[in-house]
Amino acid sequence: MKRFLALALALGVVPVAAWASAGAAAPVPAPVTPPSSQVLAVQAADRAVASGLDSLAGGSKEHYDRRMVTPWVNDLYSVAYERTYRGLPVVGGDAVVLADGQGRVRVTNAASRTPIGVSTVPTVTAGAAEATSRAKLASVDRVDSHRLIVHTVGDTTPRLAWETVLSGRTATAPSHLHVYVDAADGTVLGQRDDVVAGTAVSQWNGPAPLTIDTTHSGSNYTTVDPVRPGVQCQDYGTKQPFSKTTDSFGTGQATSKETGCADVLWSTQHEWDMLKNWLGRTGIDGNGRGVPVQVGLAAVNAYWTGDHIEIGHNNANQWIASMDVVGHEHGHAIDQYTPGGAGQEAGLGEATGDIFGALTEAYTNEPSNFDGPDYTVGEAINLVGTGPIRNMYNPSLVSNDPNCYSSSIPNTEVHKAAGPLNHWFYLLAEGSSPGGGKPSSPICSGGPASVTGAGIQTAGKVFYGAMLLKTSGMTYKKYRVATLQAAKALDATCVLFNKTKAAWDAITMPAQPGEATCTAQPTNDFSMALSPASGSVAPGGTLSSTLSTVTTAGSPHTVNLTVSGAPVNTTVTINPTSVTSGGSATLSIATTARTTPGTYPITVTGVGSVTHTVQYSLTVLAAPNDDFLVSVSPNSGTVQAGGTLTSTVRTTTTAGNPQSVTLSAKGLPDGVSVSFDPPTVTSGGTSAMTVSTAANAAAGSSTFAVVGVANSGTRTDGYTLTVTTGPTTDDFLVSVNPNSGTTQAGGKLTTTVTTTTTSGNPQTVNLSAKGLPDGVVAVFDPPSVTSGGTSTLTLITTTDTPPGSATFAVVGVANSGTRTDGYTITVTGTTPVDDFSVALNPNSGSVQAGQSATSTVATATTSGSPQLLTLSVAGAPTGVSATVDPSSVTSGGSATLTIATTSDAMAGTYTLTVTGTGPSGAHSADYTLTVTRPDPGGCSGVQEWSAGQSYVPGDRVAHNGHLWNSVWWSTGAEPGAPQSWAVWNDGGPC
């Protein structure tokens, strides 16, 4: 419901659900529904990446996976892709395609065009990479994940690397840090922090009465938006929404957290509506959801943490929930939830937040005595006695921030570096001399004489359109290119394009190589796609593919076609050699018996009024000869003299046709005999091997050969036999559980390797894998354990891993010898089995007794089709309750784990297990809960501040009964003084 409040802030909405039913009717044939605009756009984008259109060309082991589809305005769609190499994610290799609802490709952007050819076997272990990554934070709360990736951020030379994600703190702020460590030499290649800090102001909105939406349930109202999923405001201390029996929130005083939360809802709901009505975006994340906001952070700041917003206070202890602050922090979230993410050049993230704050103010249009439309940040509350903290129409008016772009901007402090982009946005929105009471804006030296604005809504569309064309590693220069592409897509007359270009010229951002041009009359343009875009053939065989063209601008026109890249002894033709755009041609490939096996990129070039290229990946296969392998699993064993052992002998057809293989054993020690059942198999089959020892067999270890003889030759594998005659001193066993698994090509499997001390003392066991099938990488974490310990074995396949089953050996080597166990991996083709995963974020938390915590239960369909999951939680100790809401979701959905403690809850660390159960089975995730009892703090042992001492970020001092944290370099800047607000953060009283 809607409520109005004159003296404070008001809330309230009663959600109503209606259901209708009708009697059964005779079935009628379903009408044929034409594809929607979004489907046509996505299909065109998928064809573009599959065909390697222009900047999207890649190698034969590279693949683009679609990750995000975002509708824009004017029937345009942004389709974002992540790149993989041999199944590994490529960080810095993402791409985005802008296509329209008629199935035409308008723009292609790729973050990197560097071809990849790296080994996928790491030298550095995951544990070593984690240790290196931990050193990047002052304190680490937990390691959230680590994965093997290819790193090529900024179009750098591709390197195999470990990405480790840590949650903790820097010297001054919370952190959710991604660290990239070279998997070959252990050096740090780069890092990216999801947590973004924004300096801001407190709240005052109006005029009263305000109308905001809340949830009404039973007799209570809460600060949860009932119509905008995910939007809610919480008390930072309890992590819970405010709840009252009256539909009225806020005291009218900025020092009240309840008032702060009311202002958060007021601002967020208007920003949500602005995104929808002005920019065509659904929700903060682009998929119809918002993010939680917490008011009550004990810091003079506000943060976007990567999954929620935290609002602090100003020096007057007023909560800084003004419209431009809330809009700014949501701008960071939107930056993260658009293609390319938020890791980018200095200033771009902060300016993005400022722009969304200005757009929200303009859309809401409050009177000027509240947080009305303007282009200043922090003007509503005088944070430190110096007025706004940033100025968009003339950045130099605040702290002499730069108005103009120069080569020094990428190395400038991030808030100051926002100046040129803020200046550009004002010039595009309002112009250099807008009139009507709006301030004039200076033009940098060498720029145009004047700039005419397009209006803030149109400027917002241009900037948001550029965000939908982002790739990782964005820079000021790339934003110029992207905004010009967006302006051209929005307005075919070039008026908006020219205004956008003039605004960039006015801040001295020069033209960039390859940037778009625009003429008032539509330039003829087209796109191309190949179907299929790849193929494999034996020498002497042929292949064909259809090249389709589409007119994307102007009129149909002649496109001349040529091909290049054919290997020696191969003929490649295109017929016909010219088409009218909208037509198609046939690519024909004929190999000969002398064509050298390998993979070759065949490039088709189309030349019309402009030039485009697409790529066909040709794989010429080697002519197979009959061949096979023999493997024994396990390939070692220990037995008392007089005893027996068994093992499985597997044969595999590695090339050509299956053949008969006769098995035998060679090099047996005295007193040992071996039998095979059956003694002859067809390659691909198995035989049971029995090793028998006589009572007088000599003690010791020896290796004999298991031999397979077929028409193509002899193949062998070894078996190490240890015979004992008395109790062994030190010994151990290796076991794998589970000892088999199935994954789709490109997927991963994990299993636990358990070592057991069977006699004597524990010893160090080094783990490895032997006999891995092609295309499978095994990673042990840790790679060595003390017998009695466990290690996690991760098996990584690529999209090129051949389908089939194979058994390899998990080997443990210690001073007492070698022990093995077998693991059978089955790799399937493109038809996946249904499966899912369950994860918690965060997966741990610490609360004082009497408080509560929440975590997001995220489910994902890991293969096959989505399925209905029932969620439950177990393990809560006395004084702790845990619930999951909702209690059932479809895989791919999420729920909230809520943990509440009573004041009597005992201090300690507990493990809560959330289990998802579906038709395919059950999966669980653990949450580590730490319950603490109140413990007073203090400044004991902290050095007093000294005016003559030099301080750097991270230093801590005591002064005037408070603890202070240094965030900047200083000498003589007194903590708590008005002019020192940017140097010291108040850590609270001692």
CSV table of N, CA, C and O in Angstrom, one decimal, residues 44 46-53 527-534 544-549 561 563 573-574 585-589 602-605 613-617:
chain,number,residue,atom,x,y,z
A,44,ALA,N,21.8,-13.9,-33.9
A,44,ALA,CA,22.8,-13.2,-34.7
A,44,ALA,C,24.1,-13.1,-34.0
A,44,ALA,O,25.2,-13.2,-34.6
A,46,ASP,N,25.3,-15.0,-31.6
A,46,ASP,CA,25.9,-16.3,-31.5
A,46,ASP,C,26.6,-16.7,-32.8
A,46,ASP,O,27.7,-17.3,-32.8
A,47,ARG,N,25.9,-16.4,-33.9
A,47,ARG,CA,26.5,-16.7,-35.2
A,47,ARG,C,27.8,-15.9,-35.4
A,47,ARG,O,28.8,-16.4,-36.0
A,48,ALA,N,27.8,-14.7,-34.9
A,48,ALA,CA,29.0,-13.8,-35.1
A,48,ALA,C,30.2,-14.4,-34.3
A,48,ALA,O,31.3,-14.4,-34.9
A,49,VAL,N,30.0,-14.8,-33.1
A,49,VAL,CA,31.1,-15.3,-32.3
A,49,VAL,C,31.6,-16.7,-32.9
A,49,VAL,O,32.8,-17.0,-32.9
A,50,ALA,N,30.6,-17.5,-33.3
A,50,ALA,CA,31.0,-18.8,-33.8
A,50,ALA,C,31.8,-18.7,-35.1
A,50,ALA,O,32.6,-19.5,-35.4
A,51,SER,N,31.5,-17.6,-35.9
A,51,SER,CA,32.1,-17.4,-37.2
A,51,SER,C,33.4,-16.5,-37.0
A,51,SER,O,34.1,-16.3,-38.0
A,52,GLY,N,33.7,-16.1,-35.8
A,52,GLY,CA,34.9,-15.2,-35.7
A,52,GLY,C,34.8,-13.9,-36.4
A,52,GLY,O,35.7,-13.5,-37.1
A,53,LEU,N,33.6,-13.3,-36.4
A,53,LEU,CA,33.4,-12.0,-37.2
A,53,LEU,C,34.3,-10.9,-36.7
A,53,LEU,O,34.3,-10.6,-35.5
A,527,SER,N,26.9,-7.7,-42.4
A,527,SER,CA,27.7,-8.7,-41.5
A,527,SER,C,27.6,-10.0,-42.2
A,527,SER,O,26.8,-10.3,-43.1
A,528,MET,N,28.5,-10.9,-41.7
A,528,MET,CA,28.6,-12.3,-42.3
A,528,MET,C,28.7,-13.3,-41.2
A,528,MET,O,29.1,-13.0,-40.1
A,529,ALA,N,28.3,-14.5,-41.5
A,529,ALA,CA,28.4,-15.7,-40.6
A,529,ALA,C,28.5,-16.9,-41.4
A,529,ALA,O,28.0,-17.1,-42.5
A,530,LEU,N,29.2,-17.9,-40.8
A,530,LEU,CA,29.4,-19.2,-41.4
A,530,LEU,C,28.7,-20.3,-40.6
A,530,LEU,O,28.7,-20.2,-39.4
A,531,SER,N,28.1,-21.2,-41.3
A,531,SER,CA,27.4,-22.3,-40.6
A,531,SER,C,27.6,-23.6,-41.4
A,531,SER,O,27.1,-23.7,-42.5
A,532,PRO,N,28.3,-24.6,-40.8
A,532,PRO,CA,29.1,-24.5,-39.6
A,532,PRO,C,30.3,-23.6,-39.7
A,532,PRO,O,30.7,-23.3,-40.8
A,533,ALA,N,30.9,-23.3,-38.5
A,533,ALA,CA,32.1,-22.5,-38.5
A,533,ALA,C,33.4,-23.3,-38.3
A,533,ALA,O,34.5,-22.7,-38.2
A,534,SER,N,33.3,-24.6,-38.3
A,534,SER,CA,34.4,-25.5,-38.1
A,534,SER,C,34.1,-26.8,-38.6
A,534,SER,O,32.9,-27.2,-38.8
A,544,SER,N,32.1,-28.5,-46.5
A,544,SER,CA,31.5,-27.3,-47.0
A,544,SER,C,30.8,-26.6,-45.9
A,544,SER,O,30.5,-27.1,-44.9
A,545,SER,N,30.6,-25.3,-46.1
A,545,SER,CA,29.9,-24.4,-45.1
A,545,SER,C,29.1,-23.3,-45.9
A,545,SER,O,29.6,-22.9,-47.0
A,546,THR,N,28.1,-22.9,-45.3
A,546,THR,CA,27.3,-21.8,-45.9
A,546,THR,C,27.6,-20.5,-45.3
A,546,THR,O,27.6,-20.3,-44.1
A,547,LEU,N,28.0,-19.5,-46.2
A,547,LEU,CA,28.3,-18.2,-45.8
A,547,LEU,C,27.0,-17.3,-46.0
A,547,LEU,O,26.6,-17.2,-47.1
A,548,SER,N,26.5,-16.8,-44.9
A,548,SER,CA,25.3,-15.9,-45.1
A,548,SER,C,25.7,-14.5,-44.8
A,548,SER,O,26.5,-14.2,-44.0
A,549,THR,N,25.0,-13.6,-45.5
A,549,THR,CA,25.3,-12.1,-45.3
A,549,THR,C,24.0,-11.4,-45.0
A,549,THR,O,22.9,-11.9,-45.3
A,561,LEU,N,33.7,-11.6,-52.4
A,561,LEU,CA,34.2,-12.5,-51.5
A,561,LEU,C,35.5,-13.2,-51.9
A,561,LEU,O,35.7,-13.5,-53.1
A,563,VAL,N,38.9,-15.9,-50.2
A,563,VAL,CA,39.3,-16.8,-49.1
A,563,VAL,C,40.8,-16.8,-49.1
A,563,VAL,O,41.5,-16.7,-50.1
A,573,THR,N,37.5,-22.8,-52.0
A,573,THR,CA,36.8,-21.9,-53.0
A,573,THR,C,35.5,-21.4,-52.3
A,573,THR,O,35.0,-22.0,-51.4
A,574,ILE,N,35.1,-20.2,-52.8
A,574,ILE,CA,33.8,-19.6,-52.4
A,574,ILE,C,33.0,-19.4,-53.7
A,574,ILE,O,33.5,-18.9,-54.7
A,585,ALA,N,26.6,-17.7,-49.9
A,585,ALA,CA,27.5,-18.4,-50.8
A,585,ALA,C,27.9,-19.7,-50.1
A,585,ALA,O,27.7,-19.9,-48.9
A,586,THR,N,28.6,-20.6,-50.9
A,586,THR,CA,29.1,-21.8,-50.3
A,586,THR,C,30.6,-21.8,-50.3
A,586,THR,O,31.3,-21.6,-51.3
A,587,LEU,N,31.1,-22.1,-49.1
A,587,LEU,CA,32.6,-22.3,-48.9
A,587,LEU,C,32.9,-23.8,-49.1
A,587,LEU,O,32.3,-24.6,-48.4
A,588,SER,N,33.7,-24.2,-50.0
A,588,SER,CA,34.0,-25.6,-50.3
A,588,SER,C,35.5,-25.8,-50.0
A,588,SER,O,36.4,-25.0,-50.4
A,589,ILE,N,35.8,-26.9,-49.3
A,589,ILE,CA,37.2,-27.3,-48.9
A,589,ILE,C,37.4,-28.7,-49.4
A,589,ILE,O,36.7,-29.6,-49.1
A,602,ILE,N,40.8,-20.7,-41.8
A,602,ILE,CA,40.4,-20.3,-43.2
A,602,ILE,C,39.6,-19.0,-43.0
A,602,ILE,O,38.6,-18.9,-42.4
A,603,THR,N,40.1,-17.9,-43.6
A,603,THR,CA,39.5,-16.6,-43.5
A,603,THR,C,38.7,-16.2,-44.8
A,603,THR,O,39.3,-16.3,-45.9
A,604,VAL,N,37.5,-15.9,-44.6
A,604,VAL,CA,36.6,-15.4,-45.7
A,604,VAL,C,36.5,-13.9,-45.5
A,604,VAL,O,36.1,-13.4,-44.5
A,605,THR,N,36.9,-13.1,-46.5
A,605,THR,CA,36.9,-11.7,-46.5
A,605,THR,C,35.8,-11.2,-47.4
A,605,THR,O,35.7,-11.6,-48.6
A,613,THR,N,35.4,-9.7,-42.0
A,613,THR,CA,36.0,-11.1,-42.1
A,613,THR,C,35.3,-12.0,-41.2
A,613,THR,O,34.8,-11.6,-40.1
A,614,VAL,N,35.3,-13.3,-41.6
A,614,VAL,CA,34.8,-14.4,-40.7
A,614,VAL,C,35.9,-15.5,-40.8
A,614,VAL,O,36.7,-15.5,-41.8
A,615,GLN,N,35.8,-16.5,-39.9
A,615,GLN,CA,36.9,-17.5,-39.9
A,615,GLN,C,36.2,-18.9,-39.8
A,615,GLN,O,35.3,-19.1,-39.0
A,616,TYR,N,36.8,-19.8,-40.6
A,616,TYR,CA,36.4,-21.2,-40.5
A,616,TYR,C,37.6,-22.0,-40.0
A,616,TYR,O,38.7,-21.9,-40.5
A,617,SER,N,37.4,-22.8,-38.9
A,617,SER,CA,38.5,-23.6,-38.4
A,617,SER,C,38.5,-25.0,-39.0
A,617,SER,O,37.6,-25.8,-38.8
